[in-house]
XYZ file of C-alpha atoms in Angstrom:
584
model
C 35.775 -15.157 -15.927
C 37.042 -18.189 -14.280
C 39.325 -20.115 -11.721
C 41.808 -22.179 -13.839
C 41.732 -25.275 -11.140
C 44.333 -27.589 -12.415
C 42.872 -30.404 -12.228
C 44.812 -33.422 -11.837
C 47.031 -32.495 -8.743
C 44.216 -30.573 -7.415
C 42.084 -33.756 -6.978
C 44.904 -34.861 -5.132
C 45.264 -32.181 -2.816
C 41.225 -31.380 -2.843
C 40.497 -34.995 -1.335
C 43.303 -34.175 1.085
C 41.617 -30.983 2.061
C 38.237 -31.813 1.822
C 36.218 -33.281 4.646
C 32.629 -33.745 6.292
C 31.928 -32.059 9.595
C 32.697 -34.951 11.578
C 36.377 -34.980 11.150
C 36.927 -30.950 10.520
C 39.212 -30.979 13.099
C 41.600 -34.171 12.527
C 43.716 -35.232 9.750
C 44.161 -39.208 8.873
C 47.694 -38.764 6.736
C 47.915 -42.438 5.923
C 47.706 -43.131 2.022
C 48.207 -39.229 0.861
C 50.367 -37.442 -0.376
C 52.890 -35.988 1.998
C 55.152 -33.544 1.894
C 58.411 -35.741 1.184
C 56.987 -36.717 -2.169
C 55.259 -33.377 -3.285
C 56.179 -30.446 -1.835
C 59.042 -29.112 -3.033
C 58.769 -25.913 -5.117
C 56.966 -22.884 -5.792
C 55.021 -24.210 -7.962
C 54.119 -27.197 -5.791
C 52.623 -24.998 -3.255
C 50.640 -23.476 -6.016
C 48.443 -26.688 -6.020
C 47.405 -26.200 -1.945
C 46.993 -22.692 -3.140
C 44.314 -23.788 -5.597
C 42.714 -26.486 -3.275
C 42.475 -23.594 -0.790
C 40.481 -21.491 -3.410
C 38.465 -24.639 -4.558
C 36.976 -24.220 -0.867
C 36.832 -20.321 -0.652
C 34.514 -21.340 -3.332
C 32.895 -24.444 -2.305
C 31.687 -22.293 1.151
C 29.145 -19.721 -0.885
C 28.354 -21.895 -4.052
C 24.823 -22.143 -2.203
C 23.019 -20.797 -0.255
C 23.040 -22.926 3.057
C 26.308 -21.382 4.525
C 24.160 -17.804 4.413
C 21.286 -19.352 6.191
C 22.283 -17.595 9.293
C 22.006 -14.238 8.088
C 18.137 -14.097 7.844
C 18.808 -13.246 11.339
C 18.915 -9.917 10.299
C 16.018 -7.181 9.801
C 16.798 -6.946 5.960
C 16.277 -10.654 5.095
C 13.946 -13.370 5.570
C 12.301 -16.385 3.484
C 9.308 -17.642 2.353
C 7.109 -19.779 4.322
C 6.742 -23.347 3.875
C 8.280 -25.289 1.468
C 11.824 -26.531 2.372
C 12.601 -23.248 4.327
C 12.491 -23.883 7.999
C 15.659 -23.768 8.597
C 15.980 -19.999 6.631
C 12.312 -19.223 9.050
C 14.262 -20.678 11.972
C 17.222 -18.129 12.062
C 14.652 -15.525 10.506
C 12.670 -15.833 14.154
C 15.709 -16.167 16.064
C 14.897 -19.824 16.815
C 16.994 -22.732 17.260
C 16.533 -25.294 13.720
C 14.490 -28.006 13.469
C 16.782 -28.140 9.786
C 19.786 -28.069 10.550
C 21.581 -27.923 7.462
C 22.625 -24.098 7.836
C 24.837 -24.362 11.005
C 25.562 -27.863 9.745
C 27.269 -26.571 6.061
C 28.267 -23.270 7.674
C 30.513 -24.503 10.378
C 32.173 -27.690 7.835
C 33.350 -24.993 5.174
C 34.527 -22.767 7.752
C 37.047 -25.342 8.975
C 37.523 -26.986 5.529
C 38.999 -23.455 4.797
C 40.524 -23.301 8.168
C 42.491 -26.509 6.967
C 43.267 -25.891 3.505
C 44.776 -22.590 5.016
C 46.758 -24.532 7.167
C 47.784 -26.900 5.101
C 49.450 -24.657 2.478
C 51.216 -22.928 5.915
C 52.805 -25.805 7.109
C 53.733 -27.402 3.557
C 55.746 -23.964 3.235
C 57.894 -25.164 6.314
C 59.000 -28.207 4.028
C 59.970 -26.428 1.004
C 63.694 -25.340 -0.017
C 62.711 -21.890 -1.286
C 63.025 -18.789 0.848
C 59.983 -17.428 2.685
C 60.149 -14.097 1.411
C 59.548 -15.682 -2.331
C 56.603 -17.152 -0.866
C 54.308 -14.145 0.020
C 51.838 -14.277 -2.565
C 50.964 -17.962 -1.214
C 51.339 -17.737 2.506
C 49.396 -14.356 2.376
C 46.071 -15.844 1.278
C 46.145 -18.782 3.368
C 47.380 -15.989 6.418
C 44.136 -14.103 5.490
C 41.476 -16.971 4.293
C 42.496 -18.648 7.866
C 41.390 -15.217 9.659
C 38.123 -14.830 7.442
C 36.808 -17.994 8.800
C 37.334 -17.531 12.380
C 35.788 -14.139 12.008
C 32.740 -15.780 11.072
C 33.239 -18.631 13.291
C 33.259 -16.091 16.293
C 30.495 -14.032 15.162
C 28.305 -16.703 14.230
C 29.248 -19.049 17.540
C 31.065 -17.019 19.948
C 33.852 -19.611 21.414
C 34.870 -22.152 18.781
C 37.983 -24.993 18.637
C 41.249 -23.246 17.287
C 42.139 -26.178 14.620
C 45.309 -27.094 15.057
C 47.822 -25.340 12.778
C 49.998 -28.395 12.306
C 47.838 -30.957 9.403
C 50.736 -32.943 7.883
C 52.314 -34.335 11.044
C 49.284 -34.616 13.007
C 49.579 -36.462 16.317
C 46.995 -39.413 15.647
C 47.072 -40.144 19.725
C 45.491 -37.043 20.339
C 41.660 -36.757 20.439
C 41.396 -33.523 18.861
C 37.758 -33.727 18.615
C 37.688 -32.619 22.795
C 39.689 -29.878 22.261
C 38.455 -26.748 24.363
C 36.903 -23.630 23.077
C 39.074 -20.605 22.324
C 37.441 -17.766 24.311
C 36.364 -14.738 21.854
C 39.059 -12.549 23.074
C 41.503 -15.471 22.075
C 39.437 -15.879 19.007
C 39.984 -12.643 18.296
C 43.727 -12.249 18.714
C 44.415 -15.136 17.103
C 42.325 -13.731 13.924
C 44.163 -9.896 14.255
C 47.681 -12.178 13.974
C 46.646 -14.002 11.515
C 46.191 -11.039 9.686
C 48.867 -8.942 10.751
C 51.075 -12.057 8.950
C 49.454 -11.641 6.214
C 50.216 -7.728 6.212
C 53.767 -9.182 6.584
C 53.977 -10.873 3.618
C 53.482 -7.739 1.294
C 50.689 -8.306 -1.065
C 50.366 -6.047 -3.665
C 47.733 -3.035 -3.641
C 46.158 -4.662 -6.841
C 47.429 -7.036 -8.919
C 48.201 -6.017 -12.707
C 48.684 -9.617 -14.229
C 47.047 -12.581 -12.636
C 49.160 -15.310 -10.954
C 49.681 -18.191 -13.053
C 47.701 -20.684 -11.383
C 44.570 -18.465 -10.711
C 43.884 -16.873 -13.996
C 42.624 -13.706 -13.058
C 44.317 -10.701 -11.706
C 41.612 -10.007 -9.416
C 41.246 -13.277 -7.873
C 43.824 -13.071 -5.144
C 43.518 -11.666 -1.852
C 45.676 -8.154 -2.045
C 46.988 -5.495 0.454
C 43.955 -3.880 0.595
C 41.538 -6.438 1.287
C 43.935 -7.124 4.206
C 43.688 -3.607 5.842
C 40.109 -3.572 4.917
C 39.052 -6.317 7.248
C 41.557 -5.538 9.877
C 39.280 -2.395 9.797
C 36.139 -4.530 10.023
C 37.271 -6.838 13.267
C 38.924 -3.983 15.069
C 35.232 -2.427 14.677
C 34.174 -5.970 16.080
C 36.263 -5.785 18.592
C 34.643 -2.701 20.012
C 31.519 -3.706 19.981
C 29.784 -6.914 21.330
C 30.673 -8.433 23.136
C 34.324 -7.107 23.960
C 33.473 -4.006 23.626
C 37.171 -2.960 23.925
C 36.379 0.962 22.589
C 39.931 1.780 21.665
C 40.212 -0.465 19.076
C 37.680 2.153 16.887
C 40.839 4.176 16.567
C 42.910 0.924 15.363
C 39.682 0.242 13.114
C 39.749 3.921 11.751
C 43.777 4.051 11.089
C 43.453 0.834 8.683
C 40.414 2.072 7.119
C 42.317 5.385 6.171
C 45.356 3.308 5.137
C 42.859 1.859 2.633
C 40.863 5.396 1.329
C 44.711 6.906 1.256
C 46.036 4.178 -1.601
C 42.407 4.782 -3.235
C 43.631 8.870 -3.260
C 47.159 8.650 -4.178
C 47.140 5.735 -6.634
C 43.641 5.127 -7.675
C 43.801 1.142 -6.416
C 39.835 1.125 -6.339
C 36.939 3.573 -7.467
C 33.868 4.038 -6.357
C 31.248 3.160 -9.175
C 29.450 6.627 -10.125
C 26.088 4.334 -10.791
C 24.866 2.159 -8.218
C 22.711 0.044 -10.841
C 26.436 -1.387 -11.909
C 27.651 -2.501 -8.197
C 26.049 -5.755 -8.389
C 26.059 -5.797 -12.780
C 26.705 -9.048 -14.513
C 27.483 -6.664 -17.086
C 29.954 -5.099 -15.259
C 31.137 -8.647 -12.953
C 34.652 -7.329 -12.756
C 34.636 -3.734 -11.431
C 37.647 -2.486 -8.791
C 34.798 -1.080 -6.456
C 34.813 -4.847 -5.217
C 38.319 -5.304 -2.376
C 37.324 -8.857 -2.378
C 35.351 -11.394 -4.195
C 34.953 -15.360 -4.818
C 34.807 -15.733 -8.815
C 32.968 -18.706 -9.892
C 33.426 -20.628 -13.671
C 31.034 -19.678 -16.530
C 27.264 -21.554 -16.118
C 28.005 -24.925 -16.596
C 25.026 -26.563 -14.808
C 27.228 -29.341 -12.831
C 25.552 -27.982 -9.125
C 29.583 -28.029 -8.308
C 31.706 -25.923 -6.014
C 32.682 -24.003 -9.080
C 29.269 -23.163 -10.088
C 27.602 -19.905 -7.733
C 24.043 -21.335 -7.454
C 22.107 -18.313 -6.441
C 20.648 -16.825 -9.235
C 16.907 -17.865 -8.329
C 17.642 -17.251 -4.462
C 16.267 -13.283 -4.458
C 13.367 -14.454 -6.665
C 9.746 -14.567 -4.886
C 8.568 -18.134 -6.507
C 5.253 -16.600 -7.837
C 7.327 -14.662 -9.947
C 6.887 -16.367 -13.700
C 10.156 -16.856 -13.719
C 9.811 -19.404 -10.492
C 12.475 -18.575 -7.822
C 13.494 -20.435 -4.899
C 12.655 -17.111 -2.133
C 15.564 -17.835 -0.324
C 16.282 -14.313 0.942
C 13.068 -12.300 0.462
C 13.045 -8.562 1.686
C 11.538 -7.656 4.506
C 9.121 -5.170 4.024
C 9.760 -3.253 7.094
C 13.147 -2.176 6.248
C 12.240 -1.665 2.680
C 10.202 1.382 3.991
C 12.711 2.698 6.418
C 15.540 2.311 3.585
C 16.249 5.901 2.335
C 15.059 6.894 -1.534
C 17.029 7.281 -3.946
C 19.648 5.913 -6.866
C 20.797 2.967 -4.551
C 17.077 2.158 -3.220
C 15.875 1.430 -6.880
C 19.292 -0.929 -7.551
C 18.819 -2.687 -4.413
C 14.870 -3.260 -4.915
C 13.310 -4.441 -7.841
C 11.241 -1.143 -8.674
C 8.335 -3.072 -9.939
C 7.478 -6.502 -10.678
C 7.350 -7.692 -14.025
C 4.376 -9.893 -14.815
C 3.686 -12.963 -16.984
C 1.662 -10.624 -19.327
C 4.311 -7.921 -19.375
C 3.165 -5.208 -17.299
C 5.078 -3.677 -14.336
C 3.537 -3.547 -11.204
C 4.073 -2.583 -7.615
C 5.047 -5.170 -5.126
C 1.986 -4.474 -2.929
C -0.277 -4.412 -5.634
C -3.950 -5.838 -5.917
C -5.962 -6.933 -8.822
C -8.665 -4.864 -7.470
C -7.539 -1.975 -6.230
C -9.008 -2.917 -2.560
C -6.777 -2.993 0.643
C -4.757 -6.526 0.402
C -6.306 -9.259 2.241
C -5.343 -13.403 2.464
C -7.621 -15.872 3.941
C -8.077 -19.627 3.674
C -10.006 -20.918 1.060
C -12.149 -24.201 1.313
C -9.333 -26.159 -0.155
C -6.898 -24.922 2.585
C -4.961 -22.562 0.168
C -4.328 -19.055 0.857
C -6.329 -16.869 -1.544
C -5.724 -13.311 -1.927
C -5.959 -10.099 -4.166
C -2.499 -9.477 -4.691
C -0.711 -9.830 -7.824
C 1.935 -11.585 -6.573
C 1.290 -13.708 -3.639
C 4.968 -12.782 -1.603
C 3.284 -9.342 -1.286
C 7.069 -8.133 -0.350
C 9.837 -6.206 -2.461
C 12.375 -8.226 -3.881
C 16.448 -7.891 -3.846
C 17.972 -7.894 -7.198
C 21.666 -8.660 -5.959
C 21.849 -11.714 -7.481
C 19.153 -11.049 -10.370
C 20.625 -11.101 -14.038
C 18.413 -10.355 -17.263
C 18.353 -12.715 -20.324
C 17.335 -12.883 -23.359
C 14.096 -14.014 -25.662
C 15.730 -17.698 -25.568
C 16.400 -17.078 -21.964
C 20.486 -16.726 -21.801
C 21.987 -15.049 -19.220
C 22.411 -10.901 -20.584
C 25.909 -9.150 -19.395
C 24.058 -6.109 -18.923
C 23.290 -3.579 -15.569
C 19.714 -5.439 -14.406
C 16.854 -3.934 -15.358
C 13.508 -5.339 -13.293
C 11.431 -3.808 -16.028
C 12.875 -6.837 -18.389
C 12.703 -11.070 -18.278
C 14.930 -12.611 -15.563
C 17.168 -15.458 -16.328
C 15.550 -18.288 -14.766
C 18.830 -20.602 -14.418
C 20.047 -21.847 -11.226
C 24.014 -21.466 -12.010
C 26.085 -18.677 -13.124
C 29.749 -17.752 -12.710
C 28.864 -14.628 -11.675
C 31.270 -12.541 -9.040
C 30.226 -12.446 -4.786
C 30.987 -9.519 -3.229
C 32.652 -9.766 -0.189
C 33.971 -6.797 0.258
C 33.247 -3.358 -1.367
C 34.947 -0.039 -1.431
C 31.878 1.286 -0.170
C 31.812 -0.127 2.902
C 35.366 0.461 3.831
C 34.298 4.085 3.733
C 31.539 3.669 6.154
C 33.664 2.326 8.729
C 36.108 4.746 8.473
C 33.362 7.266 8.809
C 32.044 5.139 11.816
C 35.645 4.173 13.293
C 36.779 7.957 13.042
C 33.793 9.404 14.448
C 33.457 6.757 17.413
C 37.344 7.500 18.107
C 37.178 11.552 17.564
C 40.352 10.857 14.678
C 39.987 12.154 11.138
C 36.332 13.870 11.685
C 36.489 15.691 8.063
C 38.404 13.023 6.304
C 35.154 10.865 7.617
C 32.487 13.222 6.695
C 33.896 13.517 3.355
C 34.138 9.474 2.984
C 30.415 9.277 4.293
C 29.724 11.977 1.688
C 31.073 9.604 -1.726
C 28.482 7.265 0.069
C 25.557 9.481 -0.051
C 26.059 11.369 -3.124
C 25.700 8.198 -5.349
C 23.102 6.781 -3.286
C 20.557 9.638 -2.647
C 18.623 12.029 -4.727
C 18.204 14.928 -2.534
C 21.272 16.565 -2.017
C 20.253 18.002 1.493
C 21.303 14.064 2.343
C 24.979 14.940 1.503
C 25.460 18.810 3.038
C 23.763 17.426 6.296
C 26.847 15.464 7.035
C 28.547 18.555 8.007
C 26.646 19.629 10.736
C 26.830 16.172 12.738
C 28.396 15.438 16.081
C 30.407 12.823 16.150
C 27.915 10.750 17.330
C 25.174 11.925 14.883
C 28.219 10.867 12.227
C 28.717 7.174 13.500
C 25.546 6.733 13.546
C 24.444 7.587 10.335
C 27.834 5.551 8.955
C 26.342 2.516 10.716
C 23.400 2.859 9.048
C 24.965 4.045 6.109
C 26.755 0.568 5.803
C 23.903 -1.555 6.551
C 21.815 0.612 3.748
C 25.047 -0.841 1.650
C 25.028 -4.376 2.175
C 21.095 -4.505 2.479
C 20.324 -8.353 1.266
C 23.369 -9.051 0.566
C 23.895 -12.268 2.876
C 26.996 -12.929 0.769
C 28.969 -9.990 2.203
C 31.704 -10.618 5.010
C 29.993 -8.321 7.169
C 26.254 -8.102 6.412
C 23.448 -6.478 8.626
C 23.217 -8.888 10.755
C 26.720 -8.810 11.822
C 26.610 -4.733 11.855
C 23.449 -5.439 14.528
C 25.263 -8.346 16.336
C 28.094 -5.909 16.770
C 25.969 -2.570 18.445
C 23.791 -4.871 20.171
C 20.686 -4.397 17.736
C 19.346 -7.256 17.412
C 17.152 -7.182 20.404
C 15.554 -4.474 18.485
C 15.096 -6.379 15.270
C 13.511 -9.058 17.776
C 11.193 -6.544 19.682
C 9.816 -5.109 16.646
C 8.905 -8.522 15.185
C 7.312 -9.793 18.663
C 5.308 -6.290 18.720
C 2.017 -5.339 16.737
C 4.549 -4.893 13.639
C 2.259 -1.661 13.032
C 4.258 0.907 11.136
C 3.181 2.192 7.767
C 4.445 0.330 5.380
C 2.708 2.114 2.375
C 0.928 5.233 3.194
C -2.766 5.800 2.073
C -2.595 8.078 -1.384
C 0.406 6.262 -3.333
C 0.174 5.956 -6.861
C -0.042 1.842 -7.674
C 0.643 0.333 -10.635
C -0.885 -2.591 -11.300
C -3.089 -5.179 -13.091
C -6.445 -7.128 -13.535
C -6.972 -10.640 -12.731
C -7.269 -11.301 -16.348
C -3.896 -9.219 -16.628
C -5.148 -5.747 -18.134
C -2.613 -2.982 -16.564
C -4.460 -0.521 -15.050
C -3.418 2.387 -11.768
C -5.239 3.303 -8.907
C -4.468 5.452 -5.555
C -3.976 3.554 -2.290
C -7.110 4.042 -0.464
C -5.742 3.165 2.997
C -2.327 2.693 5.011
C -0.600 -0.199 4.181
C 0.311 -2.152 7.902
C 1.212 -5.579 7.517
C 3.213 -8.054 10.076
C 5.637 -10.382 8.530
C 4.453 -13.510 7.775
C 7.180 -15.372 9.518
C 5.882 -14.829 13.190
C 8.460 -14.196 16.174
C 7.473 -15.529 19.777
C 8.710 -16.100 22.864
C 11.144 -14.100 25.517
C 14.234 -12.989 24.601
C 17.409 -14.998 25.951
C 20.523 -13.227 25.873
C 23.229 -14.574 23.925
C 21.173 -17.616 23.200
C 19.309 -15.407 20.834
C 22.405 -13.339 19.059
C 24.283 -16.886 18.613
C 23.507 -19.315 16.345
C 23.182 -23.343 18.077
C 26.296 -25.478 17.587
C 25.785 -28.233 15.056
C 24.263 -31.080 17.444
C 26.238 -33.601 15.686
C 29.774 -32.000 16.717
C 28.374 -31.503 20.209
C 27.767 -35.383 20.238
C 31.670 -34.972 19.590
C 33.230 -33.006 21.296
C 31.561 -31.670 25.120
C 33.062 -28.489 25.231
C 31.070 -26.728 22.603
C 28.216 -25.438 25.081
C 27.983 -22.255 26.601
């Protein structure tokens, strides 16, 4: 599956579009190619259409831009190594590294501008507007997406100007003020509402031209599904305008209704195949960034998180960018979904499967320093944490990537690129927040507890899970659709709303952070659980759990908690140097 980037005029138009984080905001024409000479037909504004892509895709082809989402109680990172700034948001602490908020807030506004610039080449163009849909739509929408995480990332952010062709080079628009949220927020909500405007189709049945794959483009319902998101966001924190869950609820049922009466997504009947590089180009997924077949280059086309899930004493030697944290792993309901999300059991270097909190001696887990200032420790795998398989693919005995469902009882593929799908969007989710928006607004109460109930039945084993939505209040509904959604997205930081952004919006995250500052003394593992495990010299062997499992994270929290300094992220120091008004 791949993005067919034509790749002459893109270059063009990619160099145009393209910029470092000091000059996100301004737009030297001289030398380029302008509108007069290029711009002129359809298919002209297919190449700012590409250029926009080749930045959708430049923004999540590693892992830096997701940094901020270890902020979260599903995620953090391993210690040491070239992690601080994944320990840094993980702790709710401003970076010493600053190369999340740094790469996070450049893509952001190289999409704001590509999106832009195919907007204002349209003005230029002979051919009527209404031909133009398909084009202006995505750049409508892609503009919108960014601000949304702009705004939930930063709170008030620059509104770039909309104009990038005939750019006013007197101006100074490196000073230009903040947009409050509220404006943020409207401005995002029109963007979208234009893109409603232009008529996307529901799905696409043959791919456009210039993008190769029918699923690439940005449709009608990955429109109303995020207007259902930031209507949600705009009832919660900090707006907290409540009538908006009824707006939230009205596009989320717009969205389940075209699923009922024309089938325009599914909802997979086995959770192992959600996240399948076997199964890469399911209709459960509204919206997704599709990345070329592995070539190796490290380039914007290549998705570079294969190794990212992967604790690095695995055999297979990942990079432990987003490691599970173990305290939501036990709080995480059982069931179908639980084993797809988690890596069951570990697969060792000698071939046996073992537990994640396994020890080679079936004694209570311990870690001290040894003379040579290493940790040393009883556990079979050092990371002593569950791992997310979202990214994980299988491969083969010559190690090749395997287009199968992943199976943590077989090798993983140990390369570092892969055009495999992110999921930004799922069907799923939209039918959490309808559950949520309808049951926080009193609209649609059994269409919701019906939606909640696809949820559960495919992601629990006990059925008492799915009949015990009918008894709940309203408020006993949104709150198990909140957590519902979260249970969803769990690890994955590629998602446009992820669980940090679900906690951001109810004002959680004060929780996540008083849990972690606290003794950290739930049972993680209780005393009598069957382990599987093995020998130091790597004979496989079980034994019972002889004691409670309570362990801390080993990423320690300190400090007082400060308010909206702790729910945003820092602006990048380097653009504050720039322009004064990003403070708070």
């Amino acid at each position: 599956m791949k993005i067919n980037i034509l790749p002459g005029c893109l270059l063009a138009a990619s160099m145009l579009l393209t910029t470092s984080c000091s000059d996100f905001l301004t737009e030297d024409p001289k030398g380029q190619l302008t509108n007069e000479t290029l711009f002129k037909t359809k298919a002209d504004l297919d190449l700012a259409v590409n250029s926009l892509y080749s930045n959708v895709q430049g923004f999540q082809c590693n892992s830096n831009t997701m940094i901020v989402q270890c902020m979260g109680d599903d995620v953090t990172s391993t210690t040491g190594t070239n992690k601080a700034a994944y320990l840094s948001a993980d702790a709710f602490e401003a970076p010493t590294d600053l190369k999340g908020v740094n790469d996070l807030w450049s893509w952001y506004y190289n999409i704001i501008k590509a999106s832009n610039y195919v907007l204002d080449c349209a003005k230029f163009m002979k051919a009527d507007m209404s031909e133009l849909g398909e084009q202006l739509g995505q750049a409508y929408f892609w503009r919108a997406y960014a601000y949304y995480g702009l705004v939930r990332t930063w709170g008030p952010v620059p509104i770039s100007p909309e104009e990038v062709i005939s750019v006013d080079l007197k101006n100074n628009t490196d000073e230009i003020p903040c947009a409050s949220v509220e404006e943020l927020y409207n401005y995002i909500v029109k963007s979208l509402q234009a893109a409603e405007a232009c008529n996307l189709p529901e799905t696409y049945s043959s791919a456009p031209k210039h993008l190769g794959d029918a699923n690439v483009y940005v449709s009608a319902q990955a429109v109303k599904s995020m207007l259902a998101s930031v209507y949600m966001s705009m009832a919660g924190y900090p707006l907290k305008k409540s009538e908006c869950y009824a707006l939230a609820a009205e596009k989320a049922k717009e969205v389940v209704d075209a699923v009922k009466a024309r089938n325009v997504q599914t909802l997979l009947p086995n959770w192992n195949s959600v996240y399948s590089y076997g199964n890469d180009n399911h209709n459960e997924c509204i919206l997704g960034i599709y990345y070329n077949a592995n070539t190796g280059s490290w380039g914007w086309d290549d998705s570079q998180l294969t190794c990212c899930h992967v604790p690095g004493s695995l055999p297979w030697g990942g990079w432990g960018d987003f490691l599970a944290e173990r305290y939501f792993w036990s709080k995480y309901p059982e069931g179908p979904r639980k084993d797809a999300v988690y890596a069951k059991t570990f697969l060792t270097g000698e071939g046996n499967n073992v537990d994640w909190w396994a020890t080679m001696d079936g004694k209570p887990y311990y870690k001290v320093k040894g003379e040579d200032g290493k940790d040393k420790t009883n556990a079979v795998f050092s990371d002593y944490r569950p791992m997310f398989t979202g990214f994980s693919v299988n491969c083969d005995e010559k190690g090749s990537p395997l287009k199968i469902d992943f199976d943590c009882t077989k090798p993983l593929y140990a390369g570092m690129t892969l055009g495999k799908r992110h999921q930004l969007i799922r069907y799923a989710e939209v039918l959490c927040w309808f559950a949520e928006s309808a049951a926080r607004s009193g609209k649609y109460i059994n269409e919701a507890k019906e939606a909640l109930k696809q949820v559960r039945s495919r992601a629990y084993s006990d059925p008492a899970a799915v009949s015990a939505i009918d008894g709940m209040s309203n408020d006993q509904l949104a709150e198990a659709a909140y957590n519902e959604h979260r249970y969803e997205v769990a690890g994955n930081v590629l998602g446009m709303v992820t669980c940090r952004e679900d906690e951001f919006r109810m004002e959680r995250l004060q929780d996540v952070f008083n849990y972690r500052v606290g003794p950290q003394s739930d049972v993680l593992v209780p005393a009598g659980t069957v382990t599987h495990s093995q020998t130091a010299k790597g004979e496989p062997f079980e034994y019972t759990l002889k004691e409670d499992l309570v362990l801390p994270e080993n990423m320690q929290v300190t400090g007082a908690w400060k308010g909206e300094n702790s729910v945003y992220h820092i602006y990048p120091p380097t653009e504050v140097e720039r322009n004064p008004n990003l403070k708070r």
